Short mmCIF file of C-alpha atoms in Angstrom, two decimals:
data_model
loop_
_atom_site.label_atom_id
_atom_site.label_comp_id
_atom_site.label_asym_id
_atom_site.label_seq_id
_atom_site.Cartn_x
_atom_site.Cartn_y
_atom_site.Cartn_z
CA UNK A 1 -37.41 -35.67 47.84
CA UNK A 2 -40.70 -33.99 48.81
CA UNK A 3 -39.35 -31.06 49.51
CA UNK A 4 -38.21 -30.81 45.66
CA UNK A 5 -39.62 -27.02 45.11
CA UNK A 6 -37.80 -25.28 48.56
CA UNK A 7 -41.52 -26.35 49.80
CA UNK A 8 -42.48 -27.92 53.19
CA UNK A 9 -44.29 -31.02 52.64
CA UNK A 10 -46.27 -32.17 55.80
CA UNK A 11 -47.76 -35.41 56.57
CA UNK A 12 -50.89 -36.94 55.83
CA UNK A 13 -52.53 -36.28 59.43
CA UNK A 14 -52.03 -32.62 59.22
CA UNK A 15 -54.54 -32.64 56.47
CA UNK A 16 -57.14 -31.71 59.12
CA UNK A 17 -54.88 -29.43 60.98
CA UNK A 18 -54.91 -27.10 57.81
CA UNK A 19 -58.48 -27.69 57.61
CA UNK A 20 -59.37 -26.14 60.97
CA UNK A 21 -56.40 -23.28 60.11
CA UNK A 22 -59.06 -22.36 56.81
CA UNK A 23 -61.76 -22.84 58.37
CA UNK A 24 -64.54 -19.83 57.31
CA UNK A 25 -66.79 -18.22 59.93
CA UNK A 26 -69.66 -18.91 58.60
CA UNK A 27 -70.65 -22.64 58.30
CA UNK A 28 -67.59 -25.00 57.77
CA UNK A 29 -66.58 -23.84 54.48
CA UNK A 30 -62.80 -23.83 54.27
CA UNK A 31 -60.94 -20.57 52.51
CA UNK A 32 -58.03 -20.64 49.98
CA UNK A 33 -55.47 -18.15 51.08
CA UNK A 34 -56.73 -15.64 48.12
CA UNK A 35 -60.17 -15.27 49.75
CA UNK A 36 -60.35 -11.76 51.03
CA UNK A 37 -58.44 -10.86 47.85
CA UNK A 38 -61.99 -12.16 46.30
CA UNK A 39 -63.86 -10.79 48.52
CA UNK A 40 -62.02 -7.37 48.40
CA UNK A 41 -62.45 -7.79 44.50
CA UNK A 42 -66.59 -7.89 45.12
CA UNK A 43 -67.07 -11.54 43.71
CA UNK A 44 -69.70 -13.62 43.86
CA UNK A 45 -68.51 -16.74 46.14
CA UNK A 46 -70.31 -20.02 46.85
CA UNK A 47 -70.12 -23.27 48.38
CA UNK A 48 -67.95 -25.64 46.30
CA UNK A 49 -66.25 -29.25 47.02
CA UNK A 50 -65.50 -27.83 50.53
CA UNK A 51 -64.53 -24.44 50.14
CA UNK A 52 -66.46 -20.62 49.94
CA UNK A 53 -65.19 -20.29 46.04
CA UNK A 54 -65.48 -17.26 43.61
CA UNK A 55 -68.40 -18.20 40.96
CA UNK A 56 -67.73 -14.70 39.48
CA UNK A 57 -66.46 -11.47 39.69
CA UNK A 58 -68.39 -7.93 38.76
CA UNK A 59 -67.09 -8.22 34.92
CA UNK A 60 -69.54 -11.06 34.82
CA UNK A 61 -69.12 -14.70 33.47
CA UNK A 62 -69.16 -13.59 29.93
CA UNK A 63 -66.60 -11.20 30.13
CA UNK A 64 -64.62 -13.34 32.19
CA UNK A 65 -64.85 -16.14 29.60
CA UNK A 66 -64.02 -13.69 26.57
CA UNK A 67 -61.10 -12.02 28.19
CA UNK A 68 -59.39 -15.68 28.92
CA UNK A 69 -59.72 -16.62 25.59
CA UNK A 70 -58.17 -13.15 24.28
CA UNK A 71 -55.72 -12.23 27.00
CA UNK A 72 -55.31 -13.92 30.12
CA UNK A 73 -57.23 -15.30 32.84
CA UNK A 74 -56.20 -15.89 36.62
CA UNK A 75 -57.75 -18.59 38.36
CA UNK A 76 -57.57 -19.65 42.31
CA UNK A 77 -57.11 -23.35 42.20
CA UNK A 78 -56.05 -23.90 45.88
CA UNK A 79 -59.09 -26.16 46.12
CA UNK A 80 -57.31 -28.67 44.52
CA UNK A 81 -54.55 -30.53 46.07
CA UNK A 82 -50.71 -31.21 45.67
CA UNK A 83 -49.47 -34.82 46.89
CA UNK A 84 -45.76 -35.43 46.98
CA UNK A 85 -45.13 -39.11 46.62
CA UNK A 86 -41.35 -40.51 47.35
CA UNK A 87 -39.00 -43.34 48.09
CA UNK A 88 -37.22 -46.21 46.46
CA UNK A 89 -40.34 -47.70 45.20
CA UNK A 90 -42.03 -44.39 43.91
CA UNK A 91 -42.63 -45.87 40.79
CA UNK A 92 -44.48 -49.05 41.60
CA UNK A 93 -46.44 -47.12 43.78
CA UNK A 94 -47.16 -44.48 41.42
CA UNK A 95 -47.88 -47.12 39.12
CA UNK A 96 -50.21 -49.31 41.03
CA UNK A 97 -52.06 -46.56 42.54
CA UNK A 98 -52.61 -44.94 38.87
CA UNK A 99 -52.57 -45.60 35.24
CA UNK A 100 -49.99 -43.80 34.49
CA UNK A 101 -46.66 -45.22 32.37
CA UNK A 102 -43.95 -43.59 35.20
CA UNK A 103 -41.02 -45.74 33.47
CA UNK A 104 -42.14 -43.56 30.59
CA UNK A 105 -42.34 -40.17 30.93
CA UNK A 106 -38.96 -38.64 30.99
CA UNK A 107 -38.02 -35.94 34.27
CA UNK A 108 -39.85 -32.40 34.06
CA UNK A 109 -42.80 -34.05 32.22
CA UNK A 110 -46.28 -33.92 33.42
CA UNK A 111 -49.42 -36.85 32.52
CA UNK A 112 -53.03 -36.78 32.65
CA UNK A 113 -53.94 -40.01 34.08
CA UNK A 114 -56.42 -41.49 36.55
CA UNK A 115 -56.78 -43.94 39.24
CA UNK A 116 -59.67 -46.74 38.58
CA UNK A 117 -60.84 -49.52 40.79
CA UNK A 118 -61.41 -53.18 40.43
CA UNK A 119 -64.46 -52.80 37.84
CA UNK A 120 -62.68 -50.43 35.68
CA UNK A 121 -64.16 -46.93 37.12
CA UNK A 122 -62.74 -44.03 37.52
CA UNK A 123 -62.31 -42.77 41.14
CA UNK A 124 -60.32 -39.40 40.13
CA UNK A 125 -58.32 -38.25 37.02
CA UNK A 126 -55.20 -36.20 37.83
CA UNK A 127 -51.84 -34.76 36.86
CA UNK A 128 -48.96 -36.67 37.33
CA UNK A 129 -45.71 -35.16 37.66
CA UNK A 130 -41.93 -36.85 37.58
CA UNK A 131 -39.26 -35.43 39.11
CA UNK A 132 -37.04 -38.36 38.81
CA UNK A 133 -37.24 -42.20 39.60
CA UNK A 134 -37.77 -41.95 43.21
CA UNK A 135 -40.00 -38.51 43.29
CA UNK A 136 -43.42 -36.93 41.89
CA UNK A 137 -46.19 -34.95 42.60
CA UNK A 138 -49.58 -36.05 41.84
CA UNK A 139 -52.25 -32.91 41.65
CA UNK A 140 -55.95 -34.34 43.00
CA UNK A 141 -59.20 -33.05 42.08
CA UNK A 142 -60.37 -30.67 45.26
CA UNK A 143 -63.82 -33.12 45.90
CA UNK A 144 -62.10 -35.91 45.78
CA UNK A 145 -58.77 -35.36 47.49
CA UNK A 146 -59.32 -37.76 51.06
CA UNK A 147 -60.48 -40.78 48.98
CA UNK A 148 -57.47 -40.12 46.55
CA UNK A 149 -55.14 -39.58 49.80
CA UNK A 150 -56.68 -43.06 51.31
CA UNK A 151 -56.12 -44.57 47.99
CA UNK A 152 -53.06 -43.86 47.73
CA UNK A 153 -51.92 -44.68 51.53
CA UNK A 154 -54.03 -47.79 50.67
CA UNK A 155 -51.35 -48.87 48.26
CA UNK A 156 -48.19 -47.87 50.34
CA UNK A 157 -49.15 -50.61 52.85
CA UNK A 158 -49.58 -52.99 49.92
CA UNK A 159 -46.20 -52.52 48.86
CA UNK A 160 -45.10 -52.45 52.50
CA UNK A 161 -46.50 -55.60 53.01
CA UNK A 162 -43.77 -56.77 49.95
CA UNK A 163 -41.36 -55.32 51.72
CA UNK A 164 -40.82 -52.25 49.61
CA UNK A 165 -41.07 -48.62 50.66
CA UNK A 166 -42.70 -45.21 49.32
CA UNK A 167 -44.84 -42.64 50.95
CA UNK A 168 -47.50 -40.08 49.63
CA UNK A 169 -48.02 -36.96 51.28
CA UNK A 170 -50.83 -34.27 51.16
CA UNK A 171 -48.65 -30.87 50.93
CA UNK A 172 -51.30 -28.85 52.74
CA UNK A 173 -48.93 -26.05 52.89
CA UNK A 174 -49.30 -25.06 48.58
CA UNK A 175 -51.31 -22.74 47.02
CA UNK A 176 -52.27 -23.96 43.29
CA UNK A 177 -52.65 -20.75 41.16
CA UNK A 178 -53.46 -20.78 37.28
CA UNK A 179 -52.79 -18.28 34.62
CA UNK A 180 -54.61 -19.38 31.05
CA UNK A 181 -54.74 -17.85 28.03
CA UNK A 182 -52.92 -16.62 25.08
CA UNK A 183 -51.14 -13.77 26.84
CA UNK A 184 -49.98 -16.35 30.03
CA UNK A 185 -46.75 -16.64 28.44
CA UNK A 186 -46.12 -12.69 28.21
CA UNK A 187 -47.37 -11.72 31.53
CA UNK A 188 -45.46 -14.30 33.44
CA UNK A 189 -42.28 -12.59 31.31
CA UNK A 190 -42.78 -8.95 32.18
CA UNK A 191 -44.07 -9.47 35.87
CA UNK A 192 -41.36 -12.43 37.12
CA UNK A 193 -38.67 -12.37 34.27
CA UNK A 194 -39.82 -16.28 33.59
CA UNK A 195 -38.88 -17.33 29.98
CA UNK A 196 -41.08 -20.65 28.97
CA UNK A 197 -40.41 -20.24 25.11
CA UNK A 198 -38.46 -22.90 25.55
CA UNK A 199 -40.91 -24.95 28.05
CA UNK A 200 -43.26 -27.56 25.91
CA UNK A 201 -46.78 -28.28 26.71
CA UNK A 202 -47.06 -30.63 29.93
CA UNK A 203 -43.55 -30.12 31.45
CA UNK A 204 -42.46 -28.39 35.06
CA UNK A 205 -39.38 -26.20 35.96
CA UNK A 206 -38.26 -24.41 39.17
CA UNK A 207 -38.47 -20.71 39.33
CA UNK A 208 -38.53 -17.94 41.83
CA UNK A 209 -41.31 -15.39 41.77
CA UNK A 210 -41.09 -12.48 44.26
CA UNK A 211 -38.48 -14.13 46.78
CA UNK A 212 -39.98 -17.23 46.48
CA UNK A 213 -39.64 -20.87 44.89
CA UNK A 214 -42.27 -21.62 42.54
CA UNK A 215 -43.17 -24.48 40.90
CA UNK A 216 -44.41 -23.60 37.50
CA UNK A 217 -45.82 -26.49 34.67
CA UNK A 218 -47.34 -25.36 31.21
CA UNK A 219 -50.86 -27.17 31.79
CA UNK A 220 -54.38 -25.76 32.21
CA UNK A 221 -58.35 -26.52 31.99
CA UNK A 222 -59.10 -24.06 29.62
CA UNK A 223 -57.87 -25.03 25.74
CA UNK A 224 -55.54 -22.44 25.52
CA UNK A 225 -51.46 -22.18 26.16
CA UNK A 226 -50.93 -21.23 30.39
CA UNK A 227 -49.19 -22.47 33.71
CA UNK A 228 -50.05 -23.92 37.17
CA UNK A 229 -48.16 -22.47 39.48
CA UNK A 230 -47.28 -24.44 43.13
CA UNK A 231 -46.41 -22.30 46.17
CA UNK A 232 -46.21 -21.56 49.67
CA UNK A 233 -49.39 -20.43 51.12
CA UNK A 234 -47.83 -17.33 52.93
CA UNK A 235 -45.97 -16.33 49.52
CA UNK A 236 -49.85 -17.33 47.35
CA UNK A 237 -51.76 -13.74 47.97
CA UNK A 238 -48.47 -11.69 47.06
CA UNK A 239 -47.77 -13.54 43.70
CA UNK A 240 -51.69 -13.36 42.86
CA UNK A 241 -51.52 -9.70 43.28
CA UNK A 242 -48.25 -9.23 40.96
CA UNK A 243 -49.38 -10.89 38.22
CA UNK A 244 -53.59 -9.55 38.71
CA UNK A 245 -51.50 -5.72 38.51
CA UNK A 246 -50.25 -6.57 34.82
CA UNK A 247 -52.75 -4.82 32.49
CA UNK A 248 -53.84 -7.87 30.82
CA UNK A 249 -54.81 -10.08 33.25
CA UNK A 250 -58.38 -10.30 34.71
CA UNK A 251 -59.21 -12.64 38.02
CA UNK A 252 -61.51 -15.10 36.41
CA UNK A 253 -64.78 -17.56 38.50
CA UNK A 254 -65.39 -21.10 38.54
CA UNK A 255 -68.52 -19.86 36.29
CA UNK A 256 -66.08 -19.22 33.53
CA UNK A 257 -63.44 -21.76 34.52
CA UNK A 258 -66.44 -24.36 33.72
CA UNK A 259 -67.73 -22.92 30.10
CA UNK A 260 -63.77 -22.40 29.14
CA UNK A 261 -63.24 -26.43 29.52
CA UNK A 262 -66.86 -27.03 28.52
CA UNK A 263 -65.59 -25.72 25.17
CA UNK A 264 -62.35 -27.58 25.35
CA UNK A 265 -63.73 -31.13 25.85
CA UNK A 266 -63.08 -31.46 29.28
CA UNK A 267 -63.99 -33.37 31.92
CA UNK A 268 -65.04 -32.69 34.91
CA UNK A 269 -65.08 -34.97 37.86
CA UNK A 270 -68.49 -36.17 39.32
CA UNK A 271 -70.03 -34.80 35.95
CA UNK A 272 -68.70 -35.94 33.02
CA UNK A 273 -66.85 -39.31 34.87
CA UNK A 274 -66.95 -40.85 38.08
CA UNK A 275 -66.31 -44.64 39.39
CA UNK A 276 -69.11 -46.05 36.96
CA UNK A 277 -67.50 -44.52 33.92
CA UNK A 278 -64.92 -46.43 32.32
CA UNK A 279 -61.81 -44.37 29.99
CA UNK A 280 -62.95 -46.70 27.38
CA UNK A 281 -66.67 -45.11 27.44
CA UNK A 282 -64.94 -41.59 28.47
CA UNK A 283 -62.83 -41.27 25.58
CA UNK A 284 -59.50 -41.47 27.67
CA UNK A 285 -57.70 -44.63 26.46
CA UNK A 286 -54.80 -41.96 25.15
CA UNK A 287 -53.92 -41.51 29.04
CA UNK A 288 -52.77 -45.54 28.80
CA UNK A 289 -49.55 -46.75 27.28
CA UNK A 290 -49.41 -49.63 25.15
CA UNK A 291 -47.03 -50.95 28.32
CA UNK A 292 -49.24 -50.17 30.81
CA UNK A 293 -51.89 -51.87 28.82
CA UNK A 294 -50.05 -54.90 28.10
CA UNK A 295 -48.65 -55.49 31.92
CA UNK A 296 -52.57 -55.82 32.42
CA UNK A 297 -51.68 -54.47 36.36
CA UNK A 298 -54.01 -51.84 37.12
CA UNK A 299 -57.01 -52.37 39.03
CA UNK A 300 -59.87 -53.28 36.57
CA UNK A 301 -57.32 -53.39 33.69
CA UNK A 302 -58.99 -57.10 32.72
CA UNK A 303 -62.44 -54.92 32.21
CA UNK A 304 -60.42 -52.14 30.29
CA UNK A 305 -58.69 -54.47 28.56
CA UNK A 306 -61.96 -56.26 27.46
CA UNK A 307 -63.69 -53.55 26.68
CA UNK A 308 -61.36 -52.50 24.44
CA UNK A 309 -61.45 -55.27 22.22
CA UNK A 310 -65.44 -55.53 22.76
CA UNK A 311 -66.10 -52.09 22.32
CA UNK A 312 -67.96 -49.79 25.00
CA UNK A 313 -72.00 -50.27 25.03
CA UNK A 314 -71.89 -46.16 25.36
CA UNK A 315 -69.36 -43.03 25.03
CA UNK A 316 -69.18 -39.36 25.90
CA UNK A 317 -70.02 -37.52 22.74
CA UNK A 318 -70.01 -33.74 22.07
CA UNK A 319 -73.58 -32.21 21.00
CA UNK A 320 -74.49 -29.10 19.24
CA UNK A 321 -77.98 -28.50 20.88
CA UNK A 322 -80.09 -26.93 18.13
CA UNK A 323 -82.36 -24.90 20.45
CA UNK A 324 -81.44 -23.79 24.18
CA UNK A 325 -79.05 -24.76 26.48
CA UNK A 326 -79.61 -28.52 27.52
CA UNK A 327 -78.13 -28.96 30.85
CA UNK A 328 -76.70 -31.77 32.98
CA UNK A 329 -79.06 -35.01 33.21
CA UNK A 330 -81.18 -33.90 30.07
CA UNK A 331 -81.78 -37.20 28.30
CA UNK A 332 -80.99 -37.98 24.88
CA UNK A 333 -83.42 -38.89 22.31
CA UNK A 334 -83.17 -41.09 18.92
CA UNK A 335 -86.46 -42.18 17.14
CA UNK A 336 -86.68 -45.14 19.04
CA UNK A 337 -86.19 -43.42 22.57
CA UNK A 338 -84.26 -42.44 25.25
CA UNK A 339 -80.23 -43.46 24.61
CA UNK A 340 -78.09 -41.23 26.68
CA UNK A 341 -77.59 -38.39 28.84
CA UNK A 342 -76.33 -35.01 28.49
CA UNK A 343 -73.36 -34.87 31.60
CA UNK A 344 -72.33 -31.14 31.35
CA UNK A 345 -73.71 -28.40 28.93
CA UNK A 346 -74.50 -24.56 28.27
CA UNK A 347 -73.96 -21.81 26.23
CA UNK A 348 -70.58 -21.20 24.23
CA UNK A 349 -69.50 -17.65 24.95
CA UNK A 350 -66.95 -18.71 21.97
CA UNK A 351 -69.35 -20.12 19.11
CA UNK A 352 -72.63 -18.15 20.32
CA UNK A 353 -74.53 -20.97 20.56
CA UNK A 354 -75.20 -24.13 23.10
CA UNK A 355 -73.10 -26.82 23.35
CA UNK A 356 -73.01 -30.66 25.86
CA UNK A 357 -70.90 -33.79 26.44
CA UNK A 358 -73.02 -36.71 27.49
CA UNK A 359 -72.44 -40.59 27.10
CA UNK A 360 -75.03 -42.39 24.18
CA UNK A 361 -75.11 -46.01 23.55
CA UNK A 362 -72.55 -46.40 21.05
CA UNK A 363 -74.39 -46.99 17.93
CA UNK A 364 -75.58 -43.24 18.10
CA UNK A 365 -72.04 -42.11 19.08
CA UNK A 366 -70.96 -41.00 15.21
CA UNK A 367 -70.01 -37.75 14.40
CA UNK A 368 -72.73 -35.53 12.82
CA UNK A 369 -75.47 -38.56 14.11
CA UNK A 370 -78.63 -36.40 14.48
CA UNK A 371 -80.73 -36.85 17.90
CA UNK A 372 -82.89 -35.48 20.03
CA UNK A 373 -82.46 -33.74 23.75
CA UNK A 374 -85.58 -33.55 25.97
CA UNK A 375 -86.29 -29.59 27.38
CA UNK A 376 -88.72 -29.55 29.30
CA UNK A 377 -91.26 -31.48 27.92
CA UNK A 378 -90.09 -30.93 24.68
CA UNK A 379 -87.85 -32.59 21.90
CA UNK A 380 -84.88 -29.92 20.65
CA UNK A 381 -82.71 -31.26 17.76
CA UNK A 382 -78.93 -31.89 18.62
CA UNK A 383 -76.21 -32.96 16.53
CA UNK A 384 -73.03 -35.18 17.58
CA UNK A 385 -70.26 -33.32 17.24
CA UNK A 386 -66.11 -33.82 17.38
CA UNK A 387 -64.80 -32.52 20.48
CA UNK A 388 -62.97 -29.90 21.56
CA UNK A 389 -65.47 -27.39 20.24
CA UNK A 390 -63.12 -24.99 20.27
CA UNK A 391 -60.18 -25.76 18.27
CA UNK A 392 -57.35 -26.19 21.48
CA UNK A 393 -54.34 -23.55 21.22
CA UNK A 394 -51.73 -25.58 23.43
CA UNK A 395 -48.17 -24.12 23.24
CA UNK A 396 -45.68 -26.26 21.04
CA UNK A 397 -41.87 -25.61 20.50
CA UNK A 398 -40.69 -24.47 16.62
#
């Protein structure tokens, strides 16, 4: 049921209720429950998808970005939302409202996956999360959680309407906390006694940390081995502070959070896909089963399908820019002109030198294909290059 973690999930309509409960002084920014820790902590915060978000902290971006890869980072992530879906017919809604094979992913195990509409686009990508037949969470990207929340209502009446029943609900009451890095495993050890050598990459158990139930999946944003931990909001600010006291753990910004996946491949939503990006030209056709792909039931699953035996007129490529940083809308050069766009880019903090994603038509898209990015006026040389730049150090079992 939705209250699978000890957690309170509340309804859909009290999404606003929280809302005006986080609501900031200044402006209508809302506030995760770790904001005067932030504060208190002198970061830098800013406006971002809704909320007043730490950018940085005084150790700076760089440091930030070095320590995650080296130690461990933690991350405030209560942005983003949890949705508990439910009910006998869980799965088809699950199902229909995402691409996601349900039927195949066995209890405790987590998915990347994403919901599309009727021309193949991609309105969010997300985690999805079984518990069992008949209960899941879904984790929603913090910009884009109403639309995902209407989606998803949208297809509870549609399976209403064939008489079967499930419900989705918005559990405004978690705090989303994430610890990344190669020490994540470690810390979470010495400060809450939580063993996960046993725990594979993209699974969920039940813990308690500091009186209280915990949710706790081996998943991240950042390339390296590290946990999302769900929790009450009233518990959040204690359990940030117990594991921020172990000696290895620095409180890391969004400006870090963003190089970190930057180097890992990642996408980010709005950026590097968004409804008129396809996962055939976004290089996520891994996050569809063969199943899913054969019961052709998705919305724009015909155009997927298509596509895939057509082949995308463009894809998202890595680039090593041979020059400075090229950053987001930067077009893409070959000899005969323009051919893509550069969605996300910047310096590596890792490699020491500047790195994109972008999408190029898909004759260019070849590794080690030499083009062009436009700086300002002028033509730097950039190289397509195999993604993640940094080779990914996800935990997996012996």
């Amino acid at each position: 049921n939705a209250e699978y973690m000890g957690l309170e999930a509340t309804n859909n309509s009290s999404m606003l209720s929280a809302g005006r409960r986080l609501l900031c002084s200044h402006g209508n920014l809302l506030r995760t429950p770790f904001h005067d820790i932030h504060v208190a902590l002198g970061a830098k915060m800013v406006p971002f998808a809704g909320y007043n978000m730490p950018v940085q902290y005084k150790t700076g971006l760089l440091a930030e970005h070095k320590h995650c890869r080296q130690h461990a980072g933690l991350f405030d992530v209560a942005h983003m939302g949890l949705c508990a879906f439910s009910g006998p017919h869980a799965t088809d809604l699950i199902e229909s409202a995402t691409v996601v094979d349900y039927q195949g992913l066995t209890p405790g195990q987590a998915k990347l996956s994403m919901m599309t509409n009727a021309k193949g686009g991609i309105i969010d990508d997300c985690i999805v999360s079984k518990v069992d037949e008949k209960n899941g969470y879904v984790v929603l990207n913090a910009g884009c959680k109403s639309n995902d929340m209407r989606h998803l209502l949208e297809h509870v009446e549609k399976l209403k309407q064939q008489g079967k029943s499930a419900s989705a609900k918005l559990m405004d009451s978690i705090a989303l906390i994430a610890l990344q890095g190669p020490s994540a495993s470690k810390v979470l050890f010495d400060v809450a006694s939580f063993d996960s050598s046993k725990q594979p990459f993209m699974t969920f158990r039940n813990a308690t940390i500091n009186s209280a139930p915990v949710m706790i999946s081996r998943s991240g944003y950042t390339g390296e081995d590290g946990f999302e931990l769900a929790v009450n909001q009233n518990a959040a600010p204690a359990i940030w502070n117990l594991i921020a006291s172990h000696p290895e753990v620095l409180p890391i910004g969004l400006g870090a959070r963003d190089s970190l996946r930057l180097e890992a491949g990642l996408c980010l939503y709005g950026s590097d896909i968004n409804e008129t990006t396809t996962p055939n030209e976004a290089g996520l056709m891994w996050t569809i089963s063969k199943r899913r792909r054969a019961a052709n039931d998705f919305a724009g699953s015909d155009i997927i399908n298509k596509m895939l035996v057509d082949g995308a007129p463009k894809k998202r490529v890595g680039l090593v820019i041979h020059g400075p940083p090229a950053r987001a809308h930067t077009i893409i050069h070959d000899e005969s002109g323009p051919v893509g766009e550069i969605t996300s880019g910047g310096p590596s903090p890792t490699l020491g030198y500047p790195i994109a994603m972008g999408y190029v038509k898909s004759h260019v898209s070849q590794t080690g294909t030499k083009l062009k990015v436009d700086i300002r006026g002028k033509l730097v040389d950039a190289t397509v290059t195999a993604m993640p730049f940094v080779p990914t150090r996800y935990f997996k079992l012996q």
